[in-house]
Short mmCIF file of C-alpha atoms and ligand atoms in Angstrom, two decimals:
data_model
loop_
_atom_site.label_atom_id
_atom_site.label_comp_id
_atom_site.label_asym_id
_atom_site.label_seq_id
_atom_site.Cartn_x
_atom_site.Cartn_y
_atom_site.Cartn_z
CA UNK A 15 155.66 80.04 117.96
CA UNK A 16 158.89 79.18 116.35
CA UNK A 17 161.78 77.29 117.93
CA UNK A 18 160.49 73.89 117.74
CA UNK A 19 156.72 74.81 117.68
CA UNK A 20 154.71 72.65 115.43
CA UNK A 21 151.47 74.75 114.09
CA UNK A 22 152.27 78.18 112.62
CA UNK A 23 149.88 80.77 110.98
CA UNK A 24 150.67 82.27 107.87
CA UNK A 25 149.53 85.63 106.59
CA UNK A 26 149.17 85.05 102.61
CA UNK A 27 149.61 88.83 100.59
CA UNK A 28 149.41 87.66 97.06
CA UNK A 29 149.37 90.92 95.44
CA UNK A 30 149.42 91.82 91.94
CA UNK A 31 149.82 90.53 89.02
CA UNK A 32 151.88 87.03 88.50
CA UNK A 33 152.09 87.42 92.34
CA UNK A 34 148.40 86.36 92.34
CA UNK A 35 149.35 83.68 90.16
CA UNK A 36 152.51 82.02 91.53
CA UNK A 37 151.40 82.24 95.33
CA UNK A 38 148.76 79.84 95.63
CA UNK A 39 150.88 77.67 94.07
CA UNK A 40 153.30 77.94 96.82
CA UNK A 41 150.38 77.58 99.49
CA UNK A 42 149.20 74.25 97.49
CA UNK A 43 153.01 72.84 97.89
CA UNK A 44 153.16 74.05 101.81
CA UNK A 45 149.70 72.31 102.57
CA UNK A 46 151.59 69.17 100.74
CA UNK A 47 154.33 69.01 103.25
CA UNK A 48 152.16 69.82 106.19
CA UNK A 49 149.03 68.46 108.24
CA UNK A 50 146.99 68.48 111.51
CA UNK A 51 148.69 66.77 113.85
CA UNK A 52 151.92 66.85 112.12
CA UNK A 53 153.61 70.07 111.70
CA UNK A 54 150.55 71.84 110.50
CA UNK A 55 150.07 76.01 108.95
CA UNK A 56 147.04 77.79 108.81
CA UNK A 57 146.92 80.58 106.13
CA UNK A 58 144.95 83.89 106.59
CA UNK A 59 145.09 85.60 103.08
CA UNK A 60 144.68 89.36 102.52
CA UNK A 61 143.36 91.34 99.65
CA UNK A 62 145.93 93.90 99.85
CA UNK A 63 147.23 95.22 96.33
CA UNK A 64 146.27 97.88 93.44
CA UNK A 65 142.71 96.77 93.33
CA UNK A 66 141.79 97.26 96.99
CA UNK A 67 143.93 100.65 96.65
CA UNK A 68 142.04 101.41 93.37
CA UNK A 69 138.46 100.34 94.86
CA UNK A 70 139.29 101.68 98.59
CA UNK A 71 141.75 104.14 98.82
CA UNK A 72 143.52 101.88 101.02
CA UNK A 73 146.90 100.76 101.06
CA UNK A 74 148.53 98.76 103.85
CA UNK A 75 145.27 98.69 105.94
CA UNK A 76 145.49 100.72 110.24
CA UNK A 77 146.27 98.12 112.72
CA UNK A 78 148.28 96.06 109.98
CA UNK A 79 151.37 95.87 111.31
CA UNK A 80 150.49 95.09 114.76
CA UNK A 81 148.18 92.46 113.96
CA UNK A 82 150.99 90.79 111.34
CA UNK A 83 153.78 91.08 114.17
CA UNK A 84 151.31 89.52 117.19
CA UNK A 85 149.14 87.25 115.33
CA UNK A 86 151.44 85.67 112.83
CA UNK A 87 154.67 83.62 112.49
CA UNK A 88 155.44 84.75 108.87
CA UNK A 89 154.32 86.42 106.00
CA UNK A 90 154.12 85.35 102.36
CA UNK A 91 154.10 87.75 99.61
CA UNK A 92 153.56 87.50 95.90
CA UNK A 93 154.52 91.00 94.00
CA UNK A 94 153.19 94.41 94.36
CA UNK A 95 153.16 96.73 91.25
CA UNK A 96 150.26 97.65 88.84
CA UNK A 97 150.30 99.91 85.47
CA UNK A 98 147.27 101.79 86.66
CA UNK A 99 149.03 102.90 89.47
CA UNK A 100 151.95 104.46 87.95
CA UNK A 101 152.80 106.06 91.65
CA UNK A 102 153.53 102.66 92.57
CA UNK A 103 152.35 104.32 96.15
CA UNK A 104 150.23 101.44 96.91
CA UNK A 105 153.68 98.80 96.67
CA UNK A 106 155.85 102.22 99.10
CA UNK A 107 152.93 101.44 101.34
CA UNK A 108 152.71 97.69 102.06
CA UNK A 109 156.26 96.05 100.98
CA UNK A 110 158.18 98.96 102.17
CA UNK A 111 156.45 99.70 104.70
CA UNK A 112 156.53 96.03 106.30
CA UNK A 113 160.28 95.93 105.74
CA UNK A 114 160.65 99.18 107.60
CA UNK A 115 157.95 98.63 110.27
CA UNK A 116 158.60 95.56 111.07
CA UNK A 117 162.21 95.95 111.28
CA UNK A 118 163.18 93.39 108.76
CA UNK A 119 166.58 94.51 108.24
CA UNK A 120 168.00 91.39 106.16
CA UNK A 121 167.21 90.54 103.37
CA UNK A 122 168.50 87.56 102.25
CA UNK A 123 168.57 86.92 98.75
CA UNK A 124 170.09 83.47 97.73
CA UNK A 125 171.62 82.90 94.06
CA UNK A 126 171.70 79.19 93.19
CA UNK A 127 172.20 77.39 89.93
CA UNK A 128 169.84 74.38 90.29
CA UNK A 129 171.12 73.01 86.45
CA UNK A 130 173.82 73.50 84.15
CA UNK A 131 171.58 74.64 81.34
CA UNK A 132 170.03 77.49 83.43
CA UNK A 133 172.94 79.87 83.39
CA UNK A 134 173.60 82.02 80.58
CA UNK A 135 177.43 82.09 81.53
CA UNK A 136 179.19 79.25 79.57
CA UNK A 137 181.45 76.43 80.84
CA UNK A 138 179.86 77.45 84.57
CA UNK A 139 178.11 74.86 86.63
CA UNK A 140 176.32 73.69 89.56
CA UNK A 141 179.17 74.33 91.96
CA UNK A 142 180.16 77.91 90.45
CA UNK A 143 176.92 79.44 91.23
CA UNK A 144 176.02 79.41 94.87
CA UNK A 145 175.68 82.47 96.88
CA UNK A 146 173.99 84.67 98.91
CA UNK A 147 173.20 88.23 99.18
CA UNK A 148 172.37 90.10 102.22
CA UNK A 149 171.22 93.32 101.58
CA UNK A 150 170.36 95.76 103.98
CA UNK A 151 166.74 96.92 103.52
CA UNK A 152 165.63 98.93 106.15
CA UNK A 153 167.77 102.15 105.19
CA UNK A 154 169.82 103.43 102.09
CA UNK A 155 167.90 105.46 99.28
CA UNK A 156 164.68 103.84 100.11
CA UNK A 157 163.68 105.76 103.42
CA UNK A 158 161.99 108.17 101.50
CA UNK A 159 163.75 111.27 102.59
CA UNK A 160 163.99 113.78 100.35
CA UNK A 161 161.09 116.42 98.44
CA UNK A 162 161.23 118.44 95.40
CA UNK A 163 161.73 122.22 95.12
CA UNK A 164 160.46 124.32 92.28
CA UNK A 165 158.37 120.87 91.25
CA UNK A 166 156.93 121.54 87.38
CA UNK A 167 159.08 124.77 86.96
CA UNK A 168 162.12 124.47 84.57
CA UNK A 169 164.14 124.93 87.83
CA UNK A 170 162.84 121.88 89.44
CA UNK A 171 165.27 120.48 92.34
CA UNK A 172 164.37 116.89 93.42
CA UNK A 173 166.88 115.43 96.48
CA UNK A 174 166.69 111.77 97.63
CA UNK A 175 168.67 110.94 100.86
CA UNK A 176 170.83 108.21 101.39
CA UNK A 177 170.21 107.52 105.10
CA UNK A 178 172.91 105.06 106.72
CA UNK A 179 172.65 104.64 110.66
CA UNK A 180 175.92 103.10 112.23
CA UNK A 181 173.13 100.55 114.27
CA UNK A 182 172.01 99.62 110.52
CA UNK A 183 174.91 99.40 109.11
CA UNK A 184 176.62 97.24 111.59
CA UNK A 185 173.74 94.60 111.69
CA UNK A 186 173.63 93.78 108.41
CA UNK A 187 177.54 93.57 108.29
CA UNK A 188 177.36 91.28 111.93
CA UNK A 189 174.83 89.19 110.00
CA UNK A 190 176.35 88.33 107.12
CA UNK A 191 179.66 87.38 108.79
CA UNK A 192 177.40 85.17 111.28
CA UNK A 193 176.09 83.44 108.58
CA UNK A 194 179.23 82.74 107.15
CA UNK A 195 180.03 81.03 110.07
CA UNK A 196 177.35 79.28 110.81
CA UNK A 197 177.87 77.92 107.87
CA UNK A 198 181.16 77.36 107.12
CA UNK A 199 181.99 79.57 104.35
CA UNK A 200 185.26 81.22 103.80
CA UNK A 201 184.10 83.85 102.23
CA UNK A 202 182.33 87.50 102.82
CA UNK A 203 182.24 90.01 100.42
CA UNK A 204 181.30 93.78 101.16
CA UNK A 205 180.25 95.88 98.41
CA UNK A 206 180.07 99.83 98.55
CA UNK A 207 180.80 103.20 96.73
CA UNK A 208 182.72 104.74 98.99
CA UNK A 209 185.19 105.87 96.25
CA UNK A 210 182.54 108.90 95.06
CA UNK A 211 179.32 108.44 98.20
CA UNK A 212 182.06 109.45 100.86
CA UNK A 213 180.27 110.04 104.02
CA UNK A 214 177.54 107.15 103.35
CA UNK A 215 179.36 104.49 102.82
CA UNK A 216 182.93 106.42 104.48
CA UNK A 217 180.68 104.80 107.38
CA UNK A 218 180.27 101.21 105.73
CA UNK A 219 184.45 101.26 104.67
CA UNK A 220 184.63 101.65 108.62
CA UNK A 221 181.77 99.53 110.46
CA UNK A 222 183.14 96.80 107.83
CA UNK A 223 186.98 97.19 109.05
CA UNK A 224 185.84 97.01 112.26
CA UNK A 225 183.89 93.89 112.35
CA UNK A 226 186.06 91.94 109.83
CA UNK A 227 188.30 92.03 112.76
CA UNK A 228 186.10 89.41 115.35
CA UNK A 229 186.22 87.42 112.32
CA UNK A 230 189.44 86.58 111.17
CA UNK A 231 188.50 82.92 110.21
CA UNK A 232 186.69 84.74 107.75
CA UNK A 233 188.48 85.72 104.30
CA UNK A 234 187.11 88.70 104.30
CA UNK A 235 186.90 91.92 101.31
CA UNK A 236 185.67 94.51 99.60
CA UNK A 237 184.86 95.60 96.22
CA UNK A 238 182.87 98.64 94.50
CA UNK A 239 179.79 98.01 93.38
CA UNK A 240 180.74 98.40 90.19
CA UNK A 241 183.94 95.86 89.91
CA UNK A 242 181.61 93.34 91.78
CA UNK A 243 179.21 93.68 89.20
CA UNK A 244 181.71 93.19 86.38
CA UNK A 245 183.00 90.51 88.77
CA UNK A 246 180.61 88.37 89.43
CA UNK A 247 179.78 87.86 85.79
CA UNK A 248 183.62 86.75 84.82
CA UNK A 249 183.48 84.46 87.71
CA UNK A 250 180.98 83.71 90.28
CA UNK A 251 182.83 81.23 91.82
CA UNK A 252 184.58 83.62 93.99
CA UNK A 253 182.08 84.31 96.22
CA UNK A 254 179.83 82.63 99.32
CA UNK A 255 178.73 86.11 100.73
CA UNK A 256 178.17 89.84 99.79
CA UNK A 257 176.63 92.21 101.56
CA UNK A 258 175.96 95.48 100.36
CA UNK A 259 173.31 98.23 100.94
CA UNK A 260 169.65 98.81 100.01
CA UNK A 261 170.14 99.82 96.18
CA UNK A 262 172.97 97.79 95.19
CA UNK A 263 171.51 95.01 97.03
CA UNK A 264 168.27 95.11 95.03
CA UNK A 265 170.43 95.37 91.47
CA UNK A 266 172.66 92.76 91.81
CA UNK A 267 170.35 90.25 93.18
CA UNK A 268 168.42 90.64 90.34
CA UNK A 269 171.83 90.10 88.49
CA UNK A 270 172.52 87.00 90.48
CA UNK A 271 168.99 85.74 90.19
CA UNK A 272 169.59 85.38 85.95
CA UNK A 273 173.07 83.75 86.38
CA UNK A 274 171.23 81.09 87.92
CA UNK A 275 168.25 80.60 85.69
CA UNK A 276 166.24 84.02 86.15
CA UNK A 277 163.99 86.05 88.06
CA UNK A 278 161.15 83.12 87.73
CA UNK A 279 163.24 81.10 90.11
CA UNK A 280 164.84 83.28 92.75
CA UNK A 281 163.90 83.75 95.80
CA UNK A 282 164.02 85.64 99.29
CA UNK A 283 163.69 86.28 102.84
CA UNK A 284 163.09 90.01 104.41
CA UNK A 285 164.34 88.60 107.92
CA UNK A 286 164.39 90.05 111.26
CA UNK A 287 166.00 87.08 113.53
CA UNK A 288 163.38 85.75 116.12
CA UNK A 289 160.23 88.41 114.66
CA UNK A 290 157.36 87.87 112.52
CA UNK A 291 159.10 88.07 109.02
CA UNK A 292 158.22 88.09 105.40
CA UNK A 293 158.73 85.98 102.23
CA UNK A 294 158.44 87.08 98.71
CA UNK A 295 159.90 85.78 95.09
CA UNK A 296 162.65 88.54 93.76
CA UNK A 297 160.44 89.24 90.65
CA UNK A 298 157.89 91.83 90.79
CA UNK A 299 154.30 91.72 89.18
CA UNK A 300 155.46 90.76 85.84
CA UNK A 301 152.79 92.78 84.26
CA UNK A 302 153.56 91.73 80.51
CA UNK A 303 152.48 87.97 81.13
CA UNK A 304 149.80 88.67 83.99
CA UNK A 305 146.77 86.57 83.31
CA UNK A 306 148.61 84.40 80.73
CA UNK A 307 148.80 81.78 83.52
CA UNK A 308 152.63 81.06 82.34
CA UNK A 309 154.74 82.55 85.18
CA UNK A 310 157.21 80.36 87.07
CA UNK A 311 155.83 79.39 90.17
CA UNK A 312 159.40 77.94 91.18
CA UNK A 313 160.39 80.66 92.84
CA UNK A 314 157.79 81.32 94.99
CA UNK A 315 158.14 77.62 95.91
CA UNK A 316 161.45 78.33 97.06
CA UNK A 317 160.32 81.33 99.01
CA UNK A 318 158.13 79.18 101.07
CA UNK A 319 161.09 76.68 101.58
CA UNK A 320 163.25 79.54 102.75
CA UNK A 321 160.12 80.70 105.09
CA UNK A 322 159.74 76.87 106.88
CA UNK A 323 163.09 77.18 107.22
CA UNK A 324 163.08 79.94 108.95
CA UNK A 325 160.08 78.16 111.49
CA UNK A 326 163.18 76.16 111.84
CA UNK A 327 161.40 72.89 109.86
CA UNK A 328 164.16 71.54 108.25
CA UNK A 329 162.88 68.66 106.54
CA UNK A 330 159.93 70.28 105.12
CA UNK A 331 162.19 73.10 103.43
CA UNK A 332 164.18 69.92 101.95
CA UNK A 333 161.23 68.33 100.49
CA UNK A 334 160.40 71.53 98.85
CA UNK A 335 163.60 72.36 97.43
CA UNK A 336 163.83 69.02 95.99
CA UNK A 337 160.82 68.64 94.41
CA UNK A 338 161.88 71.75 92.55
CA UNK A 339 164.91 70.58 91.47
CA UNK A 340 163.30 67.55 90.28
CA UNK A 341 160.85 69.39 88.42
CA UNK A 342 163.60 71.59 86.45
CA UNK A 343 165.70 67.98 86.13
CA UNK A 344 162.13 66.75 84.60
CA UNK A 345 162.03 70.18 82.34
CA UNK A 346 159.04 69.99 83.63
CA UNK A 347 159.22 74.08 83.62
CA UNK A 348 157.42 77.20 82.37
CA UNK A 349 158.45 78.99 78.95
CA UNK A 350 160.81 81.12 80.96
CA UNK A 351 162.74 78.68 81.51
CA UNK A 352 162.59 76.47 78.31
CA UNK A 353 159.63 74.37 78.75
CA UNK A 354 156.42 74.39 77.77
CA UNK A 355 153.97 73.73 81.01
CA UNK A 356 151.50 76.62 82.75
CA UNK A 357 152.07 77.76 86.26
CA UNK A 358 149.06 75.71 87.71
CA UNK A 359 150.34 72.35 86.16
CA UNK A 360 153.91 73.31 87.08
CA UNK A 361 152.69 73.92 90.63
CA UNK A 362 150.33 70.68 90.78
CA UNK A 363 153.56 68.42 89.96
CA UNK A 364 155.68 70.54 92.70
CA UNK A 365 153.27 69.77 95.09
CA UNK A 366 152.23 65.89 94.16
CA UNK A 367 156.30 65.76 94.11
CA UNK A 368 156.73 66.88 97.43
CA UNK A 369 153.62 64.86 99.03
CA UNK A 370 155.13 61.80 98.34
CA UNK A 371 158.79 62.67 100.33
CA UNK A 372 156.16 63.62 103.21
CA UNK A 373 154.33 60.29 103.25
CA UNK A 374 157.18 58.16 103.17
CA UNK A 375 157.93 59.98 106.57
CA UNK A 376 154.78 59.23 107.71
CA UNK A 377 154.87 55.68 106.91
P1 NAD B 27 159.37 91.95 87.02
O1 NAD B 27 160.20 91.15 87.94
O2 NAD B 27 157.92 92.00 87.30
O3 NAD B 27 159.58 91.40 85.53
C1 NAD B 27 160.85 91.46 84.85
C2 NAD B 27 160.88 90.44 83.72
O4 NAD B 27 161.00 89.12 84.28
C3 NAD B 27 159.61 90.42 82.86
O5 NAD B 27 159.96 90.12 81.53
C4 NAD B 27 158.81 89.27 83.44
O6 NAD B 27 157.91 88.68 82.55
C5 NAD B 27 159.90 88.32 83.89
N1 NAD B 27 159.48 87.52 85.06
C6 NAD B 27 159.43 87.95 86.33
N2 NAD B 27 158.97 86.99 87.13
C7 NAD B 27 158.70 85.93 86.35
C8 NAD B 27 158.19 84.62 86.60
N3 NAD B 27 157.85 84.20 87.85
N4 NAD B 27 158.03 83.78 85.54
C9 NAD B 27 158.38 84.17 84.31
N5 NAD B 27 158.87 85.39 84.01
C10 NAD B 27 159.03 86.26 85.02
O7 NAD B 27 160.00 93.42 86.98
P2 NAD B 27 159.43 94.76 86.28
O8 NAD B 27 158.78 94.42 84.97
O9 NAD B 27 160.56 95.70 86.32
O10 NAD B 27 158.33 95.28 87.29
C11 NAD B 27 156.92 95.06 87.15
C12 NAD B 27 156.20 95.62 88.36
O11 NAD B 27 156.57 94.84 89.51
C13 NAD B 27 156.59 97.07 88.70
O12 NAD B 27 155.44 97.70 89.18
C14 NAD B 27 157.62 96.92 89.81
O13 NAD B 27 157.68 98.04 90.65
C15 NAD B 27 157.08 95.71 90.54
N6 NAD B 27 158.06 94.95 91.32
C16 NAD B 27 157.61 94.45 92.52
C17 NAD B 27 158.43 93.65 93.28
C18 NAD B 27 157.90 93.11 94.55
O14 NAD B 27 156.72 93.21 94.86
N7 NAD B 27 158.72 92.51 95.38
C19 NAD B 27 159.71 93.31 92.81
C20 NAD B 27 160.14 93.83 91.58
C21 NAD B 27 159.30 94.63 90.83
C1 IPM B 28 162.39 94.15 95.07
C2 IPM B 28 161.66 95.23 94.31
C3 IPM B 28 161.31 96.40 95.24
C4 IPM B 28 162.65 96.95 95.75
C5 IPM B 28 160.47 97.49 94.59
C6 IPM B 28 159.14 96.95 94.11
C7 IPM B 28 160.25 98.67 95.49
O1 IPM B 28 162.39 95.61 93.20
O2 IPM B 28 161.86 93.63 96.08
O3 IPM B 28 163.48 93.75 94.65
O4 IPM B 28 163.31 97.75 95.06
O5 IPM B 28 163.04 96.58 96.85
MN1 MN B 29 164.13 94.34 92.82
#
């Protein structure tokens, strides 16, 4: 579908953990904002995690990838990660391997203060915090190239490659200046290491010189890794865009995502434009409250706005985001954030919120 279509299926991965928490509370607020013979989803969930891999052997299941790319529109994830699977092979498998096999090469990571009393940074507000960070994530450290030599021996080499392709690298640069564009921000911010990783990111210094150049609307610059760390702590005002590879992207979203409230409320969008593509919270499994029923389903509610948006359904993503801001304005929250409500009623209110901005369309 997508471009205007109105029904759209939805593969459901809850996963692990909080991710098997937080998920279905997303689902309950998407089946709020949708119905037959409106704009209507249909979600197929799947079992895949550290039980199945535990009970079966099986990870991310032959034929997956195939069926995910032809059958579905999108894909919504919870978290992947386990104790009793201290490999973590089982989260390689499935979330790495969609990002890589289906090509999802952004992934955009959106940091968003949603109220004053969420950031830890004082005398910042609403209008300091709002970025968003594209980070490449089908390359980088994560490819998985590498081995040990000498493994167990007191001369024990272990390599990991940093594999950079001038196609990869280029994309994610092209796409974060599009989005600039498209919508209107000044600013784009490219983030390396190119001071001490000099052939890796030698190549993002000159991809980035390059395209800066089609866009000189743009105010565009670079920063290490390190300074833009340090940076966007003093002030976060600075920037509308950074883009930056696999690794740093993964760390200083997670940085981002506590400047504006934590990792309970963050969320993202692995993206390949115009493909089947996938939608997860930042946070992970969250194995220390698992089972407590006290994880923040907000930002897996945000996820799923991000994903309709992505269908290209507006109005639905707005109801969504505002009936989470509404809840936080309410403190209608989870302990993470300050409050004192459980996931399920947190998601119940979300949803009953959001219901009510899709029936006064109706009527
Ligand atoms: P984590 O994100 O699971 O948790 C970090 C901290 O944030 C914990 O204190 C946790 O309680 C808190 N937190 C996270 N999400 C929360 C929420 N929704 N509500 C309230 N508090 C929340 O990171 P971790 O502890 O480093 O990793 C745990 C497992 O998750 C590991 O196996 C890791 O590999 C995996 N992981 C998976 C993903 C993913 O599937 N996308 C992302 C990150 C980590
Ligand atoms: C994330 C996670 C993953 C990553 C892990 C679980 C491999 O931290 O999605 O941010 O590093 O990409
Ligand atoms: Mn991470």
């Amino acid at each position: 579908m997508r471009n205007g279509a109105t029904a759209a299926r939805i593969a459901v991965i809850p996963g692990d953990g909080i991710g098997a928490e937080v998920t279905p509370q997303a689902v309950k607020a998407l089946r709020a904002v949708t119905a037959p013979g409106k704009r209507s989803m249909e979600f197929v969930e799947f079992d895949w995690g550290a039980d199945k891999f535990l009970r079966e052997g099986v990870t991310l299941p032959a034929g997956a990838v195939e069926m995910l790319r032809d059958e579905y529109d999108a894909i919504l994830f919870g978290a992947l990660g386990d104790p009793r699977v201290p490999s973590n092979q089982h989260a390689a498998d499935i979330l790495l391997g969609l990002r890589f096999k289906l090509d999802l090469y952004v992934n955009a990571r959106p940091v968003e203060l949603l109220h004053d009393r969420l950031t830890p940074l004082r005398d910042r507000t609403e209008k300091d915090i709002r970025l968003m960070v594209f980070r490449e994530n089908t390359e980088g450290l994560y490819v998985g190239v590498g081995g040990f030599f000498k493994k167990g021996t007191a001369d024990e080499i272990a390599v990991q490659e940093d594999v950079n392709s001038r196609k990869g690298v280029e994309r994610i640069i092209r796409y974060a200046f599009e989005y600039a564009r498209r919508n209107a921000l000044k600013r784009v911010c490219m983030s390396d290491k190119s001071n001490a990783m000099t052939f890796a990111h030698g190549l993002w210094q000159r991809v980035f010189k390059e395209v800066r150049q089609e866009y000189p609307q743009i105010d565009s610059r670079h920063l290490y890794i390190d300074t833009l760390a340090m940076e966007i702590v003093r002030d976060p005002s600075q920037f509308d865009v950074i883009v930056t590879c696999n690794l740093f992207g993964d760390i200083i979203s997670d940085l981002g995502a506590q400047l504006a409230g934590g990792l309970g409320l963050a969320p993202s969008g692995n993206i390949h434009p115009g493909r089947t593509s996938l939608f997860e919270p930042v946070h992970g499994s969250a194995p220390n409250i698992a089972g407590k029923g006290i994880a923040n389903p907000l930002g897996a509610v945000l996820t799923s706005a991000m994903m309709v948006e992505f269908l290209g359904w507006k109005s639905e993503a707005a109801w969504l985001r505002t009936a989470v801001r509404a809840a936080i304005h309410e403190n209608f929250v989870t302990p993470d954030l300050g409050g004192e409500k459980r996931t399920v009623e947190v998601g119940d209110w979300v949803a009953n919120y959001a219901a009510k901005s899709f029936g006064s369309k109706l009527k």
